[in-house]
Structure formats: C-alpha cells, structure tokens
C-alpha cells in the first residue's frame, strides 16, 4: 500500500474507533460493578483522546515502521479505556471482564515498548537490550502483584511507573553522532511513554482535588 493509502486507512480507523470509545466511556455503571481496575471517567476520556491524537499523527508519518509503532500505541490508548469502561458498565460479557481484569499489564507494557521501537526505527539502531529490560520490569512486578503482599505491591507499582523513563534512557546513548533532525525525532519518540502518563496522572489528581465522581452521569455507583 502507498503512504496515502495507509494514511487514509489509519484515519478511517480513528474515525470509527474514537466515537466507539466515547460511547463506551459514557455507559452508566451499575451499583454492583467491580471497579477494581477502573480509572475515573475524566482519566479514561483523556487516555482515549490521547490515543486518537496519536493515531491521527501516525497517519501523517512517511516511515512505515514509525507509522506502525505510533498506530499501535494509539490503538492501545484508545482500546484500554474502552475495556475498563465496558467492564465497569457490565457490558461485553466474560471476554471484556477478563481483559479488564488483566489490569494494566499489557497496555502499560505497550506504552513503554512502542516508543523504544519507534526510536529504533528513527535511528536504525537496535534497542533489544532496553526492550528486554522493560519486559523484565513487567514480569517482576507482575509476579510481585500475584503474591498479594501489600507492601510489595506498592513497591512494584512504584517500579512499574518508574519504568516509563526507560524509553528516555534508551534514547540518549543512541542519538549520539546522529543528524540534528534524526536526534529531535528520536527524542520525541522516547518522550512518548512519559507524556500520556503525565497527562493521566495530572487528570487523576485534578479529579481527586475537585471531588468529582468516578462514574459517568446516570451511574448508580459514582465511585
């Protein structure tokens, strides 16, 4: 497919998936819904809008590899809040509930891995060691979560969130002796894992400070 065809296809996907995400996030939550892995609706909305924006940007990339990694990141940020919201609304049956119960493992891993892959595409240099480090952090923190020990779970959460700096750390040693334009693009790719997390964290703090409810209007359970 030509670049124009890929761009059209990605933008069409964004045009279809974004309204679906808005619909899912706006679903009311029943009183007996399990909110164990659900984030406040404003955070879900910011996450979905971030995914839609990344998808639109992906359509404008000339590099096939960069376009693919950005599209994967965008779809991840769009799909994840949909799963959480549909699970909280008791929609979608066991499949959606099971995917939501998996927690933040796959989405958070993808948010960290895809920027590293994008940096690899931009610099044409291997980042296998850094990808292995991200997967190792994910594996260790997941095992710790399974133990159920509260102190260890808190520490694992801190380590997991700190893992978002790994793409940035992976970028610096591999942009040396590169052209200025390539260096700028690689740094932007490396920052891609931190910006969504900062946006979501700040939105979550704003929700908590403002005392807003977690659920959408019409929910039996505000959270």
PDB file of C-alpha atoms in Angstrom:
ATOM      1  CA  UNK A   1       0.000   0.000   0.000  1.00  0.00           C
ATOM      2  CA  UNK A   2       1.116   3.536  -0.694  1.00  0.00           C
ATOM      3  CA  UNK A   3       1.717   6.078   2.054  1.00  0.00           C
ATOM      4  CA  UNK A   4      -1.509   7.814   1.079  1.00  0.00           C
ATOM      5  CA  UNK A   5      -3.495   4.573   1.350  1.00  0.00           C
ATOM      6  CA  UNK A   6      -2.022   3.815   4.776  1.00  0.00           C
ATOM      7  CA  UNK A   7      -2.774   7.351   5.931  1.00  0.00           C
ATOM      8  CA  UNK A   8      -6.387   7.070   4.772  1.00  0.00           C
ATOM      9  CA  UNK A   9      -6.784   3.655   6.407  1.00  0.00           C
ATOM     10  CA  UNK A  10      -5.396   4.831   9.759  1.00  0.00           C
ATOM     11  CA  UNK A  11      -7.550   7.944   9.769  1.00  0.00           C
ATOM     12  CA  UNK A  12     -10.638   5.858   8.944  1.00  0.00           C
ATOM     13  CA  UNK A  13      -9.845   3.578  11.882  1.00  0.00           C
ATOM     14  CA  UNK A  14      -9.516   6.624  14.139  1.00  0.00           C
ATOM     15  CA  UNK A  15     -12.841   7.978  12.854  1.00  0.00           C
ATOM     16  CA  UNK A  16     -14.591   4.698  13.730  1.00  0.00           C
ATOM     17  CA  UNK A  17     -12.856   3.770  16.991  1.00  0.00           C
ATOM     18  CA  UNK A  18     -12.944   7.220  18.633  1.00  0.00           C
ATOM     19  CA  UNK A  19     -16.781   7.513  18.699  1.00  0.00           C
ATOM     20  CA  UNK A  20     -16.921   3.900  19.921  1.00  0.00           C
ATOM     21  CA  UNK A  21     -14.578   4.824  22.773  1.00  0.00           C
ATOM     22  CA  UNK A  22     -16.715   7.841  23.678  1.00  0.00           C
ATOM     23  CA  UNK A  23     -19.822   5.622  23.710  1.00  0.00           C
ATOM     24  CA  UNK A  24     -18.145   3.033  25.934  1.00  0.00           C
ATOM     25  CA  UNK A  25     -16.839   5.614  28.407  1.00  0.00           C
ATOM     26  CA  UNK A  26     -20.285   7.259  28.649  1.00  0.00           C
ATOM     27  CA  UNK A  27     -22.034   3.993  29.629  1.00  0.00           C
ATOM     28  CA  UNK A  28     -23.575   4.156  33.140  1.00  0.00           C
ATOM     29  CA  UNK A  29     -22.033   1.913  35.795  1.00  0.00           C
ATOM     30  CA  UNK A  30     -24.416  -0.266  37.842  1.00  0.00           C
ATOM     31  CA  UNK A  31     -24.125  -0.339  41.620  1.00  0.00           C
ATOM     32  CA  UNK A  32     -22.712  -3.870  41.679  1.00  0.00           C
ATOM     33  CA  UNK A  33     -19.951  -3.262  39.115  1.00  0.00           C
ATOM     34  CA  UNK A  34     -16.396  -4.224  40.016  1.00  0.00           C
ATOM     35  CA  UNK A  35     -14.272  -1.057  39.973  1.00  0.00           C
ATOM     36  CA  UNK A  36     -11.038  -2.758  40.958  1.00  0.00           C
ATOM     37  CA  UNK A  37      -9.208  -1.842  37.749  1.00  0.00           C
ATOM     38  CA  UNK A  38     -11.259   1.165  36.617  1.00  0.00           C
ATOM     39  CA  UNK A  39      -9.983   4.733  36.434  1.00  0.00           C
ATOM     40  CA  UNK A  40     -12.136   7.874  36.783  1.00  0.00           C
ATOM     41  CA  UNK A  41     -14.095   8.769  33.655  1.00  0.00           C
ATOM     42  CA  UNK A  42     -12.114  12.003  33.027  1.00  0.00           C
ATOM     43  CA  UNK A  43      -8.895   9.953  33.039  1.00  0.00           C
ATOM     44  CA  UNK A  44     -10.411   7.402  30.647  1.00  0.00           C
ATOM     45  CA  UNK A  45     -11.503  10.244  28.363  1.00  0.00           C
ATOM     46  CA  UNK A  46      -8.042  11.850  28.345  1.00  0.00           C
ATOM     47  CA  UNK A  47      -6.475   8.473  27.601  1.00  0.00           C
ATOM     48  CA  UNK A  48      -8.847   7.854  24.687  1.00  0.00           C
ATOM     49  CA  UNK A  49      -8.326  11.342  23.245  1.00  0.00           C
ATOM     50  CA  UNK A  50      -4.551  10.871  23.511  1.00  0.00           C
ATOM     51  CA  UNK A  51      -4.872   7.625  21.579  1.00  0.00           C
ATOM     52  CA  UNK A  52      -6.974   9.292  18.901  1.00  0.00           C
ATOM     53  CA  UNK A  53      -4.424  12.097  18.559  1.00  0.00           C
ATOM     54  CA  UNK A  54      -1.536   9.654  18.229  1.00  0.00           C
ATOM     55  CA  UNK A  55      -3.479   7.705  15.582  1.00  0.00           C
ATOM     56  CA  UNK A  56      -4.029  10.870  13.560  1.00  0.00           C
ATOM     57  CA  UNK A  57      -0.332  11.738  13.831  1.00  0.00           C
ATOM     58  CA  UNK A  58       0.580   8.190  12.791  1.00  0.00           C
ATOM     59  CA  UNK A  59      -1.305   8.623   9.548  1.00  0.00           C
ATOM     60  CA  UNK A  60       0.961  11.501   8.562  1.00  0.00           C
ATOM     61  CA  UNK A  61       4.263   9.632   9.013  1.00  0.00           C
ATOM     62  CA  UNK A  62       6.243   8.701   5.903  1.00  0.00           C
ATOM     63  CA  UNK A  63       8.237   5.938   7.622  1.00  0.00           C
ATOM     64  CA  UNK A  64       6.335   2.643   7.622  1.00  0.00           C
ATOM     65  CA  UNK A  65       7.959   1.447  10.846  1.00  0.00           C
ATOM     66  CA  UNK A  66       7.296   4.694  12.703  1.00  0.00           C
ATOM     67  CA  UNK A  67       3.746   4.784  11.382  1.00  0.00           C
ATOM     68  CA  UNK A  68       3.119   1.226  12.610  1.00  0.00           C
ATOM     69  CA  UNK A  69       4.514   1.785  16.113  1.00  0.00           C
ATOM     70  CA  UNK A  70       2.564   5.023  16.541  1.00  0.00           C
ATOM     71  CA  UNK A  71      -0.615   3.323  15.321  1.00  0.00           C
ATOM     72  CA  UNK A  72      -0.131   0.501  17.838  1.00  0.00           C
ATOM     73  CA  UNK A  73       0.404   2.998  20.662  1.00  0.00           C
ATOM     74  CA  UNK A  74      -2.654   4.997  19.598  1.00  0.00           C
ATOM     75  CA  UNK A  75      -4.883   1.922  19.401  1.00  0.00           C
ATOM     76  CA  UNK A  76      -3.627   0.785  22.807  1.00  0.00           C
ATOM     77  CA  UNK A  77      -4.530   4.113  24.417  1.00  0.00           C
ATOM     78  CA  UNK A  78      -7.920   4.026  22.676  1.00  0.00           C
ATOM     79  CA  UNK A  79      -8.788   0.403  23.375  1.00  0.00           C
ATOM     80  CA  UNK A  80      -7.725   0.173  27.009  1.00  0.00           C
ATOM     81  CA  UNK A  81     -10.177   2.762  28.426  1.00  0.00           C
ATOM     82  CA  UNK A  82     -12.939   1.132  26.366  1.00  0.00           C
ATOM     83  CA  UNK A  83     -12.293  -2.216  28.046  1.00  0.00           C
ATOM     84  CA  UNK A  84     -12.220  -0.677  31.514  1.00  0.00           C
ATOM     85  CA  UNK A  85     -15.393   1.343  30.958  1.00  0.00           C
ATOM     86  CA  UNK A  86     -17.322  -1.560  29.415  1.00  0.00           C
ATOM     87  CA  UNK A  87     -16.267  -3.829  32.268  1.00  0.00           C
ATOM     88  CA  UNK A  88     -17.424  -1.255  34.840  1.00  0.00           C
ATOM     89  CA  UNK A  89     -20.718  -0.954  32.948  1.00  0.00           C
ATOM     90  CA  UNK A  90     -21.089  -4.772  32.969  1.00  0.00           C
ATOM     91  CA  UNK A  91     -21.142  -4.879  29.165  1.00  0.00           C
ATOM     92  CA  UNK A  92     -19.379  -7.275  26.826  1.00  0.00           C
ATOM     93  CA  UNK A  93     -19.644 -10.432  28.911  1.00  0.00           C
ATOM     94  CA  UNK A  94     -16.818 -12.595  30.274  1.00  0.00           C
ATOM     95  CA  UNK A  95     -14.405 -11.690  27.453  1.00  0.00           C
ATOM     96  CA  UNK A  96     -14.390  -7.979  28.264  1.00  0.00           C
ATOM     97  CA  UNK A  97     -14.419  -8.652  32.009  1.00  0.00           C
ATOM     98  CA  UNK A  98     -11.429 -10.977  31.663  1.00  0.00           C
ATOM     99  CA  UNK A  99      -9.488  -8.486  29.546  1.00  0.00           C
ATOM    100  CA  UNK A 100     -10.187  -5.702  32.052  1.00  0.00           C
ATOM    101  CA  UNK A 101      -9.268  -7.970  34.970  1.00  0.00           C
ATOM    102  CA  UNK A 102      -5.839  -8.443  33.390  1.00  0.00           C
ATOM    103  CA  UNK A 103      -5.266  -4.972  34.753  1.00  0.00           C
ATOM    104  CA  UNK A 104      -2.659  -2.606  33.399  1.00  0.00           C
ATOM    105  CA  UNK A 105      -0.101  -5.213  32.316  1.00  0.00           C
ATOM    106  CA  UNK A 106      -0.429  -5.205  28.519  1.00  0.00           C
ATOM    107  CA  UNK A 107      -1.316  -1.503  27.983  1.00  0.00           C
ATOM    108  CA  UNK A 108       1.447  -0.216  30.267  1.00  0.00           C
ATOM    109  CA  UNK A 109       3.951  -2.541  28.614  1.00  0.00           C
ATOM    110  CA  UNK A 110       2.902  -1.363  25.163  1.00  0.00           C
ATOM    111  CA  UNK A 111       3.152   2.290  26.214  1.00  0.00           C
ATOM    112  CA  UNK A 112       6.779   1.639  27.203  1.00  0.00           C
ATOM    113  CA  UNK A 113       7.805  -0.695  24.378  1.00  0.00           C
ATOM    114  CA  UNK A 114       6.361   1.157  21.380  1.00  0.00           C
ATOM    115  CA  UNK A 115       8.397   4.372  21.948  1.00  0.00           C
ATOM    116  CA  UNK A 116      11.567   2.267  22.113  1.00  0.00           C
ATOM    117  CA  UNK A 117      10.620   0.567  18.844  1.00  0.00           C
ATOM    118  CA  UNK A 118       9.945   3.978  17.314  1.00  0.00           C
ATOM    119  CA  UNK A 119      13.383   5.209  18.401  1.00  0.00           C
ATOM    120  CA  UNK A 120      14.879   2.098  16.788  1.00  0.00           C
ATOM    121  CA  UNK A 121      13.113   2.939  13.544  1.00  0.00           C
ATOM    122  CA  UNK A 122      14.277   6.563  13.588  1.00  0.00           C
ATOM    123  CA  UNK A 123      17.914   5.819  14.448  1.00  0.00           C
ATOM    124  CA  UNK A 124      18.157   2.457  12.619  1.00  0.00           C
ATOM    125  CA  UNK A 125      19.865   1.052  15.717  1.00  0.00           C
ATOM    126  CA  UNK A 126      18.906  -1.918  17.865  1.00  0.00           C
ATOM    127  CA  UNK A 127      17.225  -1.431  21.249  1.00  0.00           C
ATOM    128  CA  UNK A 128      16.830  -5.104  22.130  1.00  0.00           C
ATOM    129  CA  UNK A 129      18.558  -4.709  25.484  1.00  0.00           C
ATOM    130  CA  UNK A 130      16.225  -1.908  26.565  1.00  0.00           C
ATOM    131  CA  UNK A 131      13.148  -3.811  25.408  1.00  0.00           C
ATOM    132  CA  UNK A 132      14.362  -6.798  27.429  1.00  0.00           C
ATOM    133  CA  UNK A 133      14.750  -4.509  30.466  1.00  0.00           C
ATOM    134  CA  UNK A 134      11.177  -3.233  30.105  1.00  0.00           C
ATOM    135  CA  UNK A 135       9.813  -6.776  29.788  1.00  0.00           C
ATOM    136  CA  UNK A 136      11.858  -7.836  32.825  1.00  0.00           C
ATOM    137  CA  UNK A 137      10.414  -4.996  34.922  1.00  0.00           C
ATOM    138  CA  UNK A 138       6.927  -6.000  33.788  1.00  0.00           C
ATOM    139  CA  UNK A 139       7.497  -9.674  34.618  1.00  0.00           C
ATOM    140  CA  UNK A 140       8.954  -8.993  38.065  1.00  0.00           C
ATOM    141  CA  UNK A 141       6.241  -6.526  39.084  1.00  0.00           C
ATOM    142  CA  UNK A 142       3.536  -8.901  37.836  1.00  0.00           C
ATOM    143  CA  UNK A 143       4.901 -11.762  39.929  1.00  0.00           C
ATOM    144  CA  UNK A 144       5.035  -9.449  42.947  1.00  0.00           C
ATOM    145  CA  UNK A 145       1.394  -8.448  42.363  1.00  0.00           C
ATOM    146  CA  UNK A 146       0.385 -12.110  42.436  1.00  0.00           C
ATOM    147  CA  UNK A 147       1.916 -12.559  45.898  1.00  0.00           C
ATOM    148  CA  UNK A 148      -0.737 -10.280  47.378  1.00  0.00           C
ATOM    149  CA  UNK A 149       1.684  -8.716  49.875  1.00  0.00           C
ATOM    150  CA  UNK A 150       0.542  -5.093  50.153  1.00  0.00           C
ATOM    151  CA  UNK A 151       3.951  -3.524  50.804  1.00  0.00           C
ATOM    152  CA  UNK A 152       5.495  -5.381  47.879  1.00  0.00           C
ATOM    153  CA  UNK A 153       2.575  -4.440  45.634  1.00  0.00           C
ATOM    154  CA  UNK A 154       3.082  -0.747  46.446  1.00  0.00           C
ATOM    155  CA  UNK A 155       6.807  -1.043  45.699  1.00  0.00           C
ATOM    156  CA  UNK A 156       6.024  -2.896  42.467  1.00  0.00           C
ATOM    157  CA  UNK A 157       3.677  -0.099  41.411  1.00  0.00           C
ATOM    158  CA  UNK A 158       6.404   2.484  42.010  1.00  0.00           C
ATOM    159  CA  UNK A 159       8.897   0.424  39.993  1.00  0.00           C
ATOM    160  CA  UNK A 160       6.367  -0.063  37.205  1.00  0.00           C
ATOM    161  CA  UNK A 161       5.637   3.650  36.952  1.00  0.00           C
ATOM    162  CA  UNK A 162       9.360   4.420  37.080  1.00  0.00           C
ATOM    163  CA  UNK A 163       9.780   2.094  34.118  1.00  0.00           C
ATOM    164  CA  UNK A 164       8.349   4.789  31.878  1.00  0.00           C
ATOM    165  CA  UNK A 165      11.721   6.557  31.994  1.00  0.00           C
ATOM    166  CA  UNK A 166      13.392   3.569  30.305  1.00  0.00           C
ATOM    167  CA  UNK A 167      12.459   4.706  26.765  1.00  0.00           C
ATOM    168  CA  UNK A 168      14.050   8.088  27.505  1.00  0.00           C
ATOM    169  CA  UNK A 169      17.143   6.398  28.911  1.00  0.00           C
ATOM    170  CA  UNK A 170      17.297   4.204  25.815  1.00  0.00           C
ATOM    171  CA  UNK A 171      17.200   7.248  23.557  1.00  0.00           C
ATOM    172  CA  UNK A 172      20.198   9.209  24.828  1.00  0.00           C
ATOM    173  CA  UNK A 173      23.045   6.761  24.085  1.00  0.00           C
ATOM    174  CA  UNK A 174      21.730   6.013  20.604  1.00  0.00           C
ATOM    175  CA  UNK A 175      21.282   9.557  19.326  1.00  0.00           C
ATOM    176  CA  UNK A 176      24.956  10.383  19.614  1.00  0.00           C
ATOM    177  CA  UNK A 177      26.636  11.269  16.347  1.00  0.00           C
ATOM    178  CA  UNK A 178      23.304  11.497  14.543  1.00  0.00           C
ATOM    179  CA  UNK A 179      21.901  14.309  12.434  1.00  0.00           C
ATOM    180  CA  UNK A 180      20.005  17.047  14.257  1.00  0.00           C
ATOM    181  CA  UNK A 181      16.672  16.175  12.620  1.00  0.00           C
ATOM    182  CA  UNK A 182      17.051  12.485  13.460  1.00  0.00           C
ATOM    183  CA  UNK A 183      18.018  13.366  17.022  1.00  0.00           C
ATOM    184  CA  UNK A 184      14.921  15.518  17.503  1.00  0.00           C
ATOM    185  CA  UNK A 185      12.625  12.825  16.135  1.00  0.00           C
ATOM    186  CA  UNK A 186      14.215  10.150  18.325  1.00  0.00           C
ATOM    187  CA  UNK A 187      13.870  12.287  21.461  1.00  0.00           C
ATOM    188  CA  UNK A 188      10.198  12.909  20.693  1.00  0.00           C
ATOM    189  CA  UNK A 189       9.691   9.149  20.304  1.00  0.00           C
ATOM    190  CA  UNK A 190      11.451   8.486  23.588  1.00  0.00           C
ATOM    191  CA  UNK A 191       9.235  11.002  25.387  1.00  0.00           C
ATOM    192  CA  UNK A 192       6.101   9.301  24.052  1.00  0.00           C
ATOM    193  CA  UNK A 193       5.875   6.984  27.055  1.00  0.00           C
ATOM    194  CA  UNK A 194       6.053   9.763  29.631  1.00  0.00           C
ATOM    195  CA  UNK A 195       3.624  12.307  28.191  1.00  0.00           C
ATOM    196  CA  UNK A 196       0.500  10.070  28.362  1.00  0.00           C
ATOM    197  CA  UNK A 197       1.365   9.037  31.925  1.00  0.00           C
ATOM    198  CA  UNK A 198       1.832  12.666  32.999  1.00  0.00           C
ATOM    199  CA  UNK A 199      -1.447  13.659  31.365  1.00  0.00           C
ATOM    200  CA  UNK A 200      -3.333  10.827  33.060  1.00  0.00           C
ATOM    201  CA  UNK A 201      -1.678  11.446  36.417  1.00  0.00           C
ATOM    202  CA  UNK A 202      -2.434  15.169  36.361  1.00  0.00           C
ATOM    203  CA  UNK A 203      -6.026  14.494  35.302  1.00  0.00           C
ATOM    204  CA  UNK A 204      -6.418  11.976  38.123  1.00  0.00           C
ATOM    205  CA  UNK A 205      -5.071  14.484  40.641  1.00  0.00           C
ATOM    206  CA  UNK A 206      -7.439  17.146  39.327  1.00  0.00           C
ATOM    207  CA  UNK A 207     -10.376  14.744  39.684  1.00  0.00           C
ATOM    208  CA  UNK A 208      -9.395  13.930  43.271  1.00  0.00           C
ATOM    209  CA  UNK A 209      -8.876  17.588  44.222  1.00  0.00           C
ATOM    210  CA  UNK A 210     -12.164  18.658  42.638  1.00  0.00           C
ATOM    211  CA  UNK A 211     -14.033  15.820  44.363  1.00  0.00           C
ATOM    212  CA  UNK A 212     -15.603  14.640  41.107  1.00  0.00           C
ATOM    213  CA  UNK A 213     -17.306  11.252  40.890  1.00  0.00           C
ATOM    214  CA  UNK A 214     -15.657   8.364  39.085  1.00  0.00           C
ATOM    215  CA  UNK A 215     -18.608   7.171  37.046  1.00  0.00           C
ATOM    216  CA  UNK A 216     -20.382   8.860  34.122  1.00  0.00           C
ATOM    217  CA  UNK A 217     -23.700  10.715  34.558  1.00  0.00           C
ATOM    218  CA  UNK A 218     -26.567   8.335  35.278  1.00  0.00           C
ATOM    219  CA  UNK A 219     -24.444   5.772  37.085  1.00  0.00           C
ATOM    220  CA  UNK A 220     -25.927   4.004  40.091  1.00  0.00           C
ATOM    221  CA  UNK A 221     -22.454   3.885  41.593  1.00  0.00           C
ATOM    222  CA  UNK A 222     -20.431   7.114  41.446  1.00  0.00           C
ATOM    223  CA  UNK A 223     -17.275   5.506  42.803  1.00  0.00           C
TER     224      UNK A 223
END
